mmCIF file of C-alpha atoms in Angstrom:
data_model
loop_
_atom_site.group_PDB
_atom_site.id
_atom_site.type_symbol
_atom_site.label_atom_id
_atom_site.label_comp_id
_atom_site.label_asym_id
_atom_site.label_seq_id
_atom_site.Cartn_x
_atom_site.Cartn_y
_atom_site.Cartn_z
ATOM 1 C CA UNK A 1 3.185 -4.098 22.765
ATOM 2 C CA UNK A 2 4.429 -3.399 18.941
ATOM 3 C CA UNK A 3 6.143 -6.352 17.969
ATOM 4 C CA UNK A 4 10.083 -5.341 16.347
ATOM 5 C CA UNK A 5 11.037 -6.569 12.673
ATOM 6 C CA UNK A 6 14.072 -6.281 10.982
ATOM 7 C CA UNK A 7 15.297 -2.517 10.670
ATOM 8 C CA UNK A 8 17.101 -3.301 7.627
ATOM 9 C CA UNK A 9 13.946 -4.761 5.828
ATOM 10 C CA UNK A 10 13.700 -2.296 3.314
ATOM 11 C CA UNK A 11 17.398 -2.861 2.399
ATOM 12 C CA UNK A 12 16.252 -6.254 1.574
ATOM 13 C CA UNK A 13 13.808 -5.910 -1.188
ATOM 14 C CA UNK A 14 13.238 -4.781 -4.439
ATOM 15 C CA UNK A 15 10.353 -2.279 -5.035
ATOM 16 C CA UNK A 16 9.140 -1.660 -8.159
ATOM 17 C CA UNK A 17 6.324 1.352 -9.523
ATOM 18 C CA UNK A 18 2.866 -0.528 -10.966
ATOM 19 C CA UNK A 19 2.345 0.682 -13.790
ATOM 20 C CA UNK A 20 2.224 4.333 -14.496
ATOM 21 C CA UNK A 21 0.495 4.982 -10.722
ATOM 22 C CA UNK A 22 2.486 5.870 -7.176
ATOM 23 C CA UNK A 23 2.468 2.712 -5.614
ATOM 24 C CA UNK A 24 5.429 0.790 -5.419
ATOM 25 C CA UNK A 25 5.127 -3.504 -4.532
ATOM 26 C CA UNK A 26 7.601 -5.474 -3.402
ATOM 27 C CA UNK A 27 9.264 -7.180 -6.338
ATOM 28 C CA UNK A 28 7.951 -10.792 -4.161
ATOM 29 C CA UNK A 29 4.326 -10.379 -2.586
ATOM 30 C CA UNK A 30 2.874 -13.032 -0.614
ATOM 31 C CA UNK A 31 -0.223 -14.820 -1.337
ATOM 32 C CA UNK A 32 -2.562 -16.806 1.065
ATOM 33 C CA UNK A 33 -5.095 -18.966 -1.605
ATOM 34 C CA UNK A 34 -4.671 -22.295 -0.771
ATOM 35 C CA UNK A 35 -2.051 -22.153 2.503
ATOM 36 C CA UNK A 36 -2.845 -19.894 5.324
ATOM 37 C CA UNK A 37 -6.573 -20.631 6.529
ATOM 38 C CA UNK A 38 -6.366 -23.697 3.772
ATOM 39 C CA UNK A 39 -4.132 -26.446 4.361
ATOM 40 C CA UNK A 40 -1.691 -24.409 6.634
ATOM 41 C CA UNK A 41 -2.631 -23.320 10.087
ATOM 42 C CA UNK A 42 -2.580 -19.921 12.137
ATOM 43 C CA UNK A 43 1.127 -20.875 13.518
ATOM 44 C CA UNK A 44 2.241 -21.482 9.913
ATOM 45 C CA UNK A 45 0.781 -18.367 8.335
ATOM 46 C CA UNK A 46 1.964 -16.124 11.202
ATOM 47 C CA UNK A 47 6.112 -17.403 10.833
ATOM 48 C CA UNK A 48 5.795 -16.981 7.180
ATOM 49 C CA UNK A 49 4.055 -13.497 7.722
ATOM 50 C CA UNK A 50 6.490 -11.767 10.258
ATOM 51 C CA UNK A 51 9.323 -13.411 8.372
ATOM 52 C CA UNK A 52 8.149 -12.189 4.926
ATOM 53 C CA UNK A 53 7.914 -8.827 6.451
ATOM 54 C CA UNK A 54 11.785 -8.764 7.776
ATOM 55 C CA UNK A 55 12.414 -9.321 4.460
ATOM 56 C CA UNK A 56 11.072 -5.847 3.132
ATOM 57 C CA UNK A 57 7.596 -7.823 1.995
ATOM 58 C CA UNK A 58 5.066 -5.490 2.238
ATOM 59 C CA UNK A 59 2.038 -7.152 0.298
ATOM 60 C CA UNK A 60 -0.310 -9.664 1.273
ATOM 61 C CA UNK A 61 -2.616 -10.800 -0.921
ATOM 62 C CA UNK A 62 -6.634 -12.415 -0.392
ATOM 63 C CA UNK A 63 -9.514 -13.178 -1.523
ATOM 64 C CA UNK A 64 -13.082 -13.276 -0.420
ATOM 65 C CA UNK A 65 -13.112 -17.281 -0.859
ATOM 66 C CA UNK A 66 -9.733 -18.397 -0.029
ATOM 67 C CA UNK A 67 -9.349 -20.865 3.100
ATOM 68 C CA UNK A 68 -11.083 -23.771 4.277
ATOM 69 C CA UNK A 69 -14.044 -22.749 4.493
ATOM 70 C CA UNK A 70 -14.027 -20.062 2.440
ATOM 71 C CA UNK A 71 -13.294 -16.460 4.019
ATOM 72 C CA UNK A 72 -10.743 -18.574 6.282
ATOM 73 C CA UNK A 73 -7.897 -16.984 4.719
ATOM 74 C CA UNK A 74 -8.569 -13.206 5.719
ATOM 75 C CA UNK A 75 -9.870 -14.382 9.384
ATOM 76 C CA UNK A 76 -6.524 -15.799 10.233
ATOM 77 C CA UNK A 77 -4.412 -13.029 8.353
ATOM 78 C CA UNK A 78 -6.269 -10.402 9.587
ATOM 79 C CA UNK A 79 -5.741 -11.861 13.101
ATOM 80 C CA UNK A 80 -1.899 -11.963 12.164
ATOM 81 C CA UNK A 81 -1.922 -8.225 10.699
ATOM 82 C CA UNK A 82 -3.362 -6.660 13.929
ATOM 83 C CA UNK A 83 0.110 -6.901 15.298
ATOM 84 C CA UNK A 84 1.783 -5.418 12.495
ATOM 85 C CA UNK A 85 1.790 -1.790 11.545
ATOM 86 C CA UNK A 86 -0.901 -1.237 9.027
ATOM 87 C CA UNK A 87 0.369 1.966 7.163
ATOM 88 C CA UNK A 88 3.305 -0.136 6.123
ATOM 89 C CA UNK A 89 1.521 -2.951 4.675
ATOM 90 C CA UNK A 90 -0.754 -3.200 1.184
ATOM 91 C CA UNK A 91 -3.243 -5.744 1.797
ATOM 92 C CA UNK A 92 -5.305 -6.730 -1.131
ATOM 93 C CA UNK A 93 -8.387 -8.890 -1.445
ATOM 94 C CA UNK A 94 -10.569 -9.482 -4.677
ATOM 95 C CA UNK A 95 -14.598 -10.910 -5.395
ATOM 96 C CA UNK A 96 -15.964 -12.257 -8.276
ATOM 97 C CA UNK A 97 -16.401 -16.355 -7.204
ATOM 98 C CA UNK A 98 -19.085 -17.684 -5.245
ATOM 99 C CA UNK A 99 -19.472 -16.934 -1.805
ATOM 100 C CA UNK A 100 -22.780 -17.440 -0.698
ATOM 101 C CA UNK A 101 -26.084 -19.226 -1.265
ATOM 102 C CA UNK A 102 -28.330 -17.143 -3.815
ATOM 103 C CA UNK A 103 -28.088 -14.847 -6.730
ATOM 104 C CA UNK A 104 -26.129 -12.126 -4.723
ATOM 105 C CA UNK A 105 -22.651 -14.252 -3.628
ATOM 106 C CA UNK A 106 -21.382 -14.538 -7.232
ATOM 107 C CA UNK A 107 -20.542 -12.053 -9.963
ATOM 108 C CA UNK A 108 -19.039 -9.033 -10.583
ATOM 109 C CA UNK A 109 -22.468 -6.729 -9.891
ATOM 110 C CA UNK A 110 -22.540 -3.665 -7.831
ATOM 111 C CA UNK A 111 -24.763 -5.780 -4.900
ATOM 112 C CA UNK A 112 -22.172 -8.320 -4.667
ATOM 113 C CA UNK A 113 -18.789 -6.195 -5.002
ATOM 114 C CA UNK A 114 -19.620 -3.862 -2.121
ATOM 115 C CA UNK A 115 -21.613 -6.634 -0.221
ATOM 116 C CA UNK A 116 -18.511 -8.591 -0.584
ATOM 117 C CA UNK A 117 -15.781 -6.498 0.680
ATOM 118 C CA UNK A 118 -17.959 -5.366 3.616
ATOM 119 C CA UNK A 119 -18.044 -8.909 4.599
ATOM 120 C CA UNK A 120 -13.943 -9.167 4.018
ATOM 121 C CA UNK A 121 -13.210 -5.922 5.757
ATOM 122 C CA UNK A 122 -15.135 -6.980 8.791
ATOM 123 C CA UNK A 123 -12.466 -10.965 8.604
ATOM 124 C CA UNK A 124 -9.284 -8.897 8.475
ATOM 125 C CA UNK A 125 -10.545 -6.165 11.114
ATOM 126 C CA UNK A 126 -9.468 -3.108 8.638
ATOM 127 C CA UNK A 127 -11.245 -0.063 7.430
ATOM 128 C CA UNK A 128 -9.931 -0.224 4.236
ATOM 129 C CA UNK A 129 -7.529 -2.843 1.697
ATOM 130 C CA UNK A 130 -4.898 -1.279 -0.553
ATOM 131 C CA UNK A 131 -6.188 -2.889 -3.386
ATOM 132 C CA UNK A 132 -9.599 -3.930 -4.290
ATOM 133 C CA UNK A 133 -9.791 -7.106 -7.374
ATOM 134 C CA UNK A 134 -12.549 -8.043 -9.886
ATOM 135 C CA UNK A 135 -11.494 -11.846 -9.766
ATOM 136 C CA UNK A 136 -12.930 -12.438 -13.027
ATOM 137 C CA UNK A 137 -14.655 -11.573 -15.986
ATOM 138 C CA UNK A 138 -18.667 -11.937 -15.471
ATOM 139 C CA UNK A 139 -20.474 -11.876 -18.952
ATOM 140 C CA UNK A 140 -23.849 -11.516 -17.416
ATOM 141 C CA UNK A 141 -22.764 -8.264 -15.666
ATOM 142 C CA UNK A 142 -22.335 -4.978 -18.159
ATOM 143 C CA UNK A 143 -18.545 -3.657 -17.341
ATOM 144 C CA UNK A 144 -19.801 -0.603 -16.787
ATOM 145 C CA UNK A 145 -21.721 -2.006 -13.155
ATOM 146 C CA UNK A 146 -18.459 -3.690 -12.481
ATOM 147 C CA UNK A 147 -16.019 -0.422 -12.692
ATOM 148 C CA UNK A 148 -18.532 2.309 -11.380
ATOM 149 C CA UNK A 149 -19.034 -0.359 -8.353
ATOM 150 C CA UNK A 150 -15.141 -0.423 -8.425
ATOM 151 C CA UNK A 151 -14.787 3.895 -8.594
ATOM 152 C CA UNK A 152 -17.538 3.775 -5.652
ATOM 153 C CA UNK A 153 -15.837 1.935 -3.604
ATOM 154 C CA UNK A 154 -12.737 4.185 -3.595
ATOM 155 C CA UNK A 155 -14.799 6.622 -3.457
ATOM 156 C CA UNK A 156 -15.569 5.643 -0.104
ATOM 157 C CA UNK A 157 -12.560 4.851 1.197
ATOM 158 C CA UNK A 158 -12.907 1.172 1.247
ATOM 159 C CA UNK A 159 -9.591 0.372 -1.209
ATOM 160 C CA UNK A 160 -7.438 2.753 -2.577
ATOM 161 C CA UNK A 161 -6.466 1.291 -6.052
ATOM 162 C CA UNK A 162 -8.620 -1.042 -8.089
ATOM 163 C CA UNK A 163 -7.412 -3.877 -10.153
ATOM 164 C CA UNK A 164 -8.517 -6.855 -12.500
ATOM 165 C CA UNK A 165 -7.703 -10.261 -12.335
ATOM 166 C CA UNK A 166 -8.129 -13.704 -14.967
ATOM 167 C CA UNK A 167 -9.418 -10.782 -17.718
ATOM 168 C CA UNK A 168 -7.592 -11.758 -20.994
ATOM 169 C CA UNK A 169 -5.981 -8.929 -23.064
ATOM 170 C CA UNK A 170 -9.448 -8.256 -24.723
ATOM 171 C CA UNK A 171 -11.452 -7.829 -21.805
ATOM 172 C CA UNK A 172 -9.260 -5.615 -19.769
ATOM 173 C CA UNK A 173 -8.853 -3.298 -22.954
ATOM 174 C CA UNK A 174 -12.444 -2.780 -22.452
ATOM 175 C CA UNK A 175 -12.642 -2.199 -19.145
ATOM 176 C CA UNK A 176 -9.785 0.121 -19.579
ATOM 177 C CA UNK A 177 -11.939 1.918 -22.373
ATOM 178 C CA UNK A 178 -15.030 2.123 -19.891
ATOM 179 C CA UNK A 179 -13.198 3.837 -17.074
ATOM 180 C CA UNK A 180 -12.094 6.482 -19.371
ATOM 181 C CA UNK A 181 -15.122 6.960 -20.965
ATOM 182 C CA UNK A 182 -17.207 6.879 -17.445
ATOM 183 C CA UNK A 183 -14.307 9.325 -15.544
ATOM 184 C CA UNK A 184 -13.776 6.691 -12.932
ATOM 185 C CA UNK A 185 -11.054 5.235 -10.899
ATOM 186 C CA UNK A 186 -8.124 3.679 -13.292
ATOM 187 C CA UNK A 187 -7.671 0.197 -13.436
ATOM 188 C CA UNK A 188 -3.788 0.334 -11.359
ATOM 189 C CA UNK A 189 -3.281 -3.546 -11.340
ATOM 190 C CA UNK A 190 -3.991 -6.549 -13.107
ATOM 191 C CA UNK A 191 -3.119 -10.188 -11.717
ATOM 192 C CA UNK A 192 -2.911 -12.779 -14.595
ATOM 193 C CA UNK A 193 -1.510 -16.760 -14.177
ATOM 194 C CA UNK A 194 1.989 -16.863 -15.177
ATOM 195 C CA UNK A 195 4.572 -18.498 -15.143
ATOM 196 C CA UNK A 196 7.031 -21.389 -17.655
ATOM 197 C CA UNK A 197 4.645 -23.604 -18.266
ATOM 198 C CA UNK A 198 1.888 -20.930 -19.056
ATOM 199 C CA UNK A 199 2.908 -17.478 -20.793
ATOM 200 C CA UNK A 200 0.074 -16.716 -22.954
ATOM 201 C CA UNK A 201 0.046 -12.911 -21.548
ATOM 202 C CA UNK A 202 3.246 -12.431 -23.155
ATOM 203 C CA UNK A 203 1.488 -12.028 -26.034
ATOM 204 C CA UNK A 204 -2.180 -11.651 -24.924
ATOM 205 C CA UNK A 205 -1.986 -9.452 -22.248
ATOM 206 C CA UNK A 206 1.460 -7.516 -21.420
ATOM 207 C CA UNK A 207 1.597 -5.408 -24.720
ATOM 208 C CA UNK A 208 -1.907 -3.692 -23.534
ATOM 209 C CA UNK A 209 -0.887 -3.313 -19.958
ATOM 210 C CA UNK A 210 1.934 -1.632 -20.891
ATOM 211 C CA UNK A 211 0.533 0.407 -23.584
ATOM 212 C CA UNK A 212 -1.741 1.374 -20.737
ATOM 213 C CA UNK A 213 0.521 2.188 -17.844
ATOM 214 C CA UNK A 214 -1.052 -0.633 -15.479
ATOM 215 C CA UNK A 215 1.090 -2.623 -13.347
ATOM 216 C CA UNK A 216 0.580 -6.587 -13.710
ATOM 217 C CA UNK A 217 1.520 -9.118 -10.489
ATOM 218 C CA UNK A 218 1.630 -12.837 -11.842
ATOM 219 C CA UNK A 219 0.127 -15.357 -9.673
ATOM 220 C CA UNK A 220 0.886 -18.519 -9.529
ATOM 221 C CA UNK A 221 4.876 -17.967 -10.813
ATOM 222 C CA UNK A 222 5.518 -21.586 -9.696
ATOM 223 C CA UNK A 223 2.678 -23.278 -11.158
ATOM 224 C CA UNK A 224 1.017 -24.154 -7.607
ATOM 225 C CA UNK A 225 4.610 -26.142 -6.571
ATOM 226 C CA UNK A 226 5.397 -27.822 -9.960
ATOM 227 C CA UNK A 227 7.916 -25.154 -10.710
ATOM 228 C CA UNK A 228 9.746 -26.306 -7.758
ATOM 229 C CA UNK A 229 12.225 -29.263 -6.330
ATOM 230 C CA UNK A 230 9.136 -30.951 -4.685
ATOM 231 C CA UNK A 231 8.272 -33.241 -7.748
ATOM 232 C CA UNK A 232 11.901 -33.832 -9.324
ATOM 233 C CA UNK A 233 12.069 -37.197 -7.736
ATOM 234 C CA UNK A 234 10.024 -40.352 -8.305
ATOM 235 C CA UNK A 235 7.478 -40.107 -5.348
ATOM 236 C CA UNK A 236 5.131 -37.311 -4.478
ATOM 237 C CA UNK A 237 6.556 -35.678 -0.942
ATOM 238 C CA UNK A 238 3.727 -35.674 2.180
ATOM 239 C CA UNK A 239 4.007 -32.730 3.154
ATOM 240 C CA UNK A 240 3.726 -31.593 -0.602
ATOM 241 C CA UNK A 241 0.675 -29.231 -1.963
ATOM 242 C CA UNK A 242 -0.024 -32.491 -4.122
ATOM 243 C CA UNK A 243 -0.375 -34.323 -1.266
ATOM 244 C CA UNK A 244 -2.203 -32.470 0.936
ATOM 245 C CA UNK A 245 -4.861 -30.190 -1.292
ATOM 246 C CA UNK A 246 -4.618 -31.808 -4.811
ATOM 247 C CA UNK A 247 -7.538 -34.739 -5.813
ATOM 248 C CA UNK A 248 -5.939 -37.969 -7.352
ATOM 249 C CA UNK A 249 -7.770 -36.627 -10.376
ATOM 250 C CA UNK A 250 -5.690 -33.187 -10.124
ATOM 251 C CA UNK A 251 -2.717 -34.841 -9.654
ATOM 252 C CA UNK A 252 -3.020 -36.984 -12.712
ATOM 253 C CA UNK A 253 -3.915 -33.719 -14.689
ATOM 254 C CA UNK A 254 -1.020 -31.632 -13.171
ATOM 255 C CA UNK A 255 1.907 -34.296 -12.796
ATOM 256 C CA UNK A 256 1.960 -35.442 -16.483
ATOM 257 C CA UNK A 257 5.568 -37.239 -17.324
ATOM 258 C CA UNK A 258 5.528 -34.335 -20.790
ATOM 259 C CA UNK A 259 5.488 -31.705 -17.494
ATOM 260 C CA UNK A 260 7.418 -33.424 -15.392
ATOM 261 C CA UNK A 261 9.985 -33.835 -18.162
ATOM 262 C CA UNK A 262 9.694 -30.413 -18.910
ATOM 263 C CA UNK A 263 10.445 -29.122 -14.724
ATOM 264 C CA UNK A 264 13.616 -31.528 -14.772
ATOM 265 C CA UNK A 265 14.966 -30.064 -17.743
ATOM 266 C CA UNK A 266 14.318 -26.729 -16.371
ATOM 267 C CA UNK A 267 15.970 -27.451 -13.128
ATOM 268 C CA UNK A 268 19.422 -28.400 -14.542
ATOM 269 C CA UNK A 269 19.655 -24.649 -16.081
ATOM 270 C CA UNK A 270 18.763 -23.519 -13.090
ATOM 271 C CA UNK A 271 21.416 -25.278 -11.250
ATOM 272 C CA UNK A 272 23.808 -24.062 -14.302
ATOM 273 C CA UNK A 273 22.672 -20.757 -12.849
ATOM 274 C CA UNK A 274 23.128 -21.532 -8.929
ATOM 275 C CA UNK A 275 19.922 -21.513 -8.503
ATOM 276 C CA UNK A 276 17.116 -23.303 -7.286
ATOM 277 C CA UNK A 277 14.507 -24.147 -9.922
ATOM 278 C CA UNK A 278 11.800 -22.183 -7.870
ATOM 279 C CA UNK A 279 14.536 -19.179 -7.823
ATOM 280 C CA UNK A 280 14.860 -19.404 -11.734
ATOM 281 C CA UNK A 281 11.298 -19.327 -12.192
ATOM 282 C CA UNK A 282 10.958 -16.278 -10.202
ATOM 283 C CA UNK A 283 13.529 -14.592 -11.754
ATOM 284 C CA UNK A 284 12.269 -15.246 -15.335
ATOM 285 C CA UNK A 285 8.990 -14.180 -14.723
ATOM 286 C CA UNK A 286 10.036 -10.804 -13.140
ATOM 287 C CA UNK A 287 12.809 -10.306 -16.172
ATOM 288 C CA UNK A 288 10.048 -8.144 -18.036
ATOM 289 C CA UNK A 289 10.050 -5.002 -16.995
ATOM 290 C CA UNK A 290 5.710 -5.058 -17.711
ATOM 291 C CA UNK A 291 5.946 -7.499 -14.577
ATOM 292 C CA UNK A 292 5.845 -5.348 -10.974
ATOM 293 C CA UNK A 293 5.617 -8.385 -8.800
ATOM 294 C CA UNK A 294 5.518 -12.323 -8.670
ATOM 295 C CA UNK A 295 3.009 -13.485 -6.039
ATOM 296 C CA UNK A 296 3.850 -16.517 -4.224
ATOM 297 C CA UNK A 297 2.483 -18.759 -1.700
ATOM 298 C CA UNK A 298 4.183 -20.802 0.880
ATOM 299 C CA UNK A 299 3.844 -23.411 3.705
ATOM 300 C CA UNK A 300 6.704 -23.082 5.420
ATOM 301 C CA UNK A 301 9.307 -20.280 6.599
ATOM 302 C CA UNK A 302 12.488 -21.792 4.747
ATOM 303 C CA UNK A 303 10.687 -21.579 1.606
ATOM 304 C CA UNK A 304 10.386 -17.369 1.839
ATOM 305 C CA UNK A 305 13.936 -17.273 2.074
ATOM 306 C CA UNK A 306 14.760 -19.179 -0.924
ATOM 307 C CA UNK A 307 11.874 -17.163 -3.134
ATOM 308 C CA UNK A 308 12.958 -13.827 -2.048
ATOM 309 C CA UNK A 309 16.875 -15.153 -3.173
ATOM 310 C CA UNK A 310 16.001 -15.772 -6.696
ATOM 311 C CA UNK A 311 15.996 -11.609 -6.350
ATOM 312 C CA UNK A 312 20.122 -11.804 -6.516
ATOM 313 C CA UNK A 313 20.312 -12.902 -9.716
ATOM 314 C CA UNK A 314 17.539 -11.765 -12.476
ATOM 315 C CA UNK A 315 19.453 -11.380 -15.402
ATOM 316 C CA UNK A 316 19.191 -14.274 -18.230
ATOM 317 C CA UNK A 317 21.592 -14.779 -21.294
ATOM 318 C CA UNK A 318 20.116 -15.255 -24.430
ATOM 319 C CA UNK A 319 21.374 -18.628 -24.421
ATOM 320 C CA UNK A 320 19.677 -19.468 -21.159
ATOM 321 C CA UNK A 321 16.032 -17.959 -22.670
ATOM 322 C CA UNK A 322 16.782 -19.565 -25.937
ATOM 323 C CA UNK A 323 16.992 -23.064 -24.097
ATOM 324 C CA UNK A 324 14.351 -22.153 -21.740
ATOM 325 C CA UNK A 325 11.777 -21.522 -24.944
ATOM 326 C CA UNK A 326 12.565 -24.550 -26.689
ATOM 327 C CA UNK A 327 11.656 -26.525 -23.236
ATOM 328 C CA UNK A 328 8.495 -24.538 -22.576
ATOM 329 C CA UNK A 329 7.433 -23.441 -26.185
ATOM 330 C CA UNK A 330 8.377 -26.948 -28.010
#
């Protein structure tokens, strides 16, 4: 029996066009890297799922290697999605990373891309994703394998859009450039890390997505937790990412006291604002209009409710950014 979610969920969300195509994302899309299939069980991933979806989120985003093991991620969300009406979902999922043993489960060549989503089509139990990712730049493969693997794959009905992700302004100029010299399918979407305490595409990537009427959704808008009110006090919480996924080695790198400094000064203009510091951080990043969506990722329900709040209040004063920049630029 079709299960019943909120009527009103569209009422509830901000969509925005990506890019210069016809596909509008929610303004918050939900990501499952490290969480569901990872460090968060089935039960976990399917509250935060239906409840993300009442809330007029219609994106979920994978990859080939995310979960524990890897391909864990799209088993257990494609389980979840089964229930859920497909035609009002986009459901992404990206290769580049290694996936298997041997020269074939890593790269960005036409063998592995199509191998690849195959293999991820047959975990989530669809026919097709929305949105189909180069994960990364691949200097041993020519761009030209990479996007006419890409434009055959749409071809075929496998995704409908194609996107880039991790390519730095340079490199996704020049796969633009190939895709109009080769006629294939446009590049619709790029997903770069950004967020605070990293804004390089500011400068290094937004002014050629733009230019080029492709829609860019940042990942990791909270810097994998830090941008949140989990490490504002003096120990790290259990039930914390930090805790639970991150090496003592990663936490040392990650929980510096110049960042930690940095997230406590941040959090008392967010609480100037009324927000949370994980709501201001949203809201900055989506504050440029070359943003469509901020992906996030979260282990429990309560924390999709306070992301998807930081969407009643977006607006910044100068003052605010001005203070802001001399935290995270200084």
């Amino acid at each position: 029996m079709p299960l019943a979610f909120a009527e009103d969920r569209y009422e509830r969300m901000t969509y925005r066009r990506c890019g210069a195509s016809g596909l509008l994302l929610p303004a918050i899309s939900l990501g499952a890297w490290t969480t569901f299939g990872g460090y968060r069980d089935a039960t976990v991933a399917r509250r935060c799922i239906y409840r993300a979806f009442d809330l007029g989120i219609t994106h979920i985003d994978l990859a080939n290697n995310y979960g524990e093991p890897p391909g864990n991620a799209e088993r257990v969300v494609g389980a979840i999605l089964r229930a859920m009406p497909r035609d009002e979902l986009i459901v992404s999922t990206k290769a580049g990373y290694r996936m298997w043993p041997g020269p074939y489960g890593i790269g960005l060549s036409a063998k592995y891309l199509v191998a690849s989503l195959d293999q991820s089509l047959r975990r989530l139990g669809l026919d097709y994703v929305d949105i189909y990712y180069a994960h990364r730049p691949d200097p041993e493969t020519p761009l030209e394998e990479t996007m006419a693997a890409l434009d055959r794959i749409v071809r075929q009905g496998k995704a409908l859009y194609v996107g880039v992700s991790n390519f730095s302004g340079e490199q996704f100029c020049a796969a633009v450039r190939v895709t109009r010299e080769m006629g294939l399918a446009p590049i619709t979407i790029h997903q770069p890390r950004y967020n605070l305490l990293g804004r390089r595409p500011e400068t290094d990537l937004f002014p050629h997505s733009e230019r080029e009427g492709t829609g860019v959704i940042a990942f990791s808008p909270l810097a994998s937790g830090m941008l949140t009110d989990k490490y504002l006090g003096p120990e790290i919480p259990q039930d914390s990412r930090a805790a639970l996924a991150w090496s003592a080695e990663e936490q040392g790198r990650r929980l510096t006291p110049e960042n930690l400094d940095r997230v406590r000064r941040l959090n008392a203009i967010a609480e100037a604002r009324g927000q949370t510091l994980a709501q201001m951080a949203l809201a900055w990043v989506l504050r440029l209009p070359a943003v469509t969506s901020a992906l996030i990722g979260v282990s429990r329900v309560e924390q999709v409710d306070e992301n998807v709040a930081a969407l009643s209040n977006l607006t910044f004063t100068a003052e605010e950014l001005a203070a802001i920049d001399a935290i995270t630029l200084g």
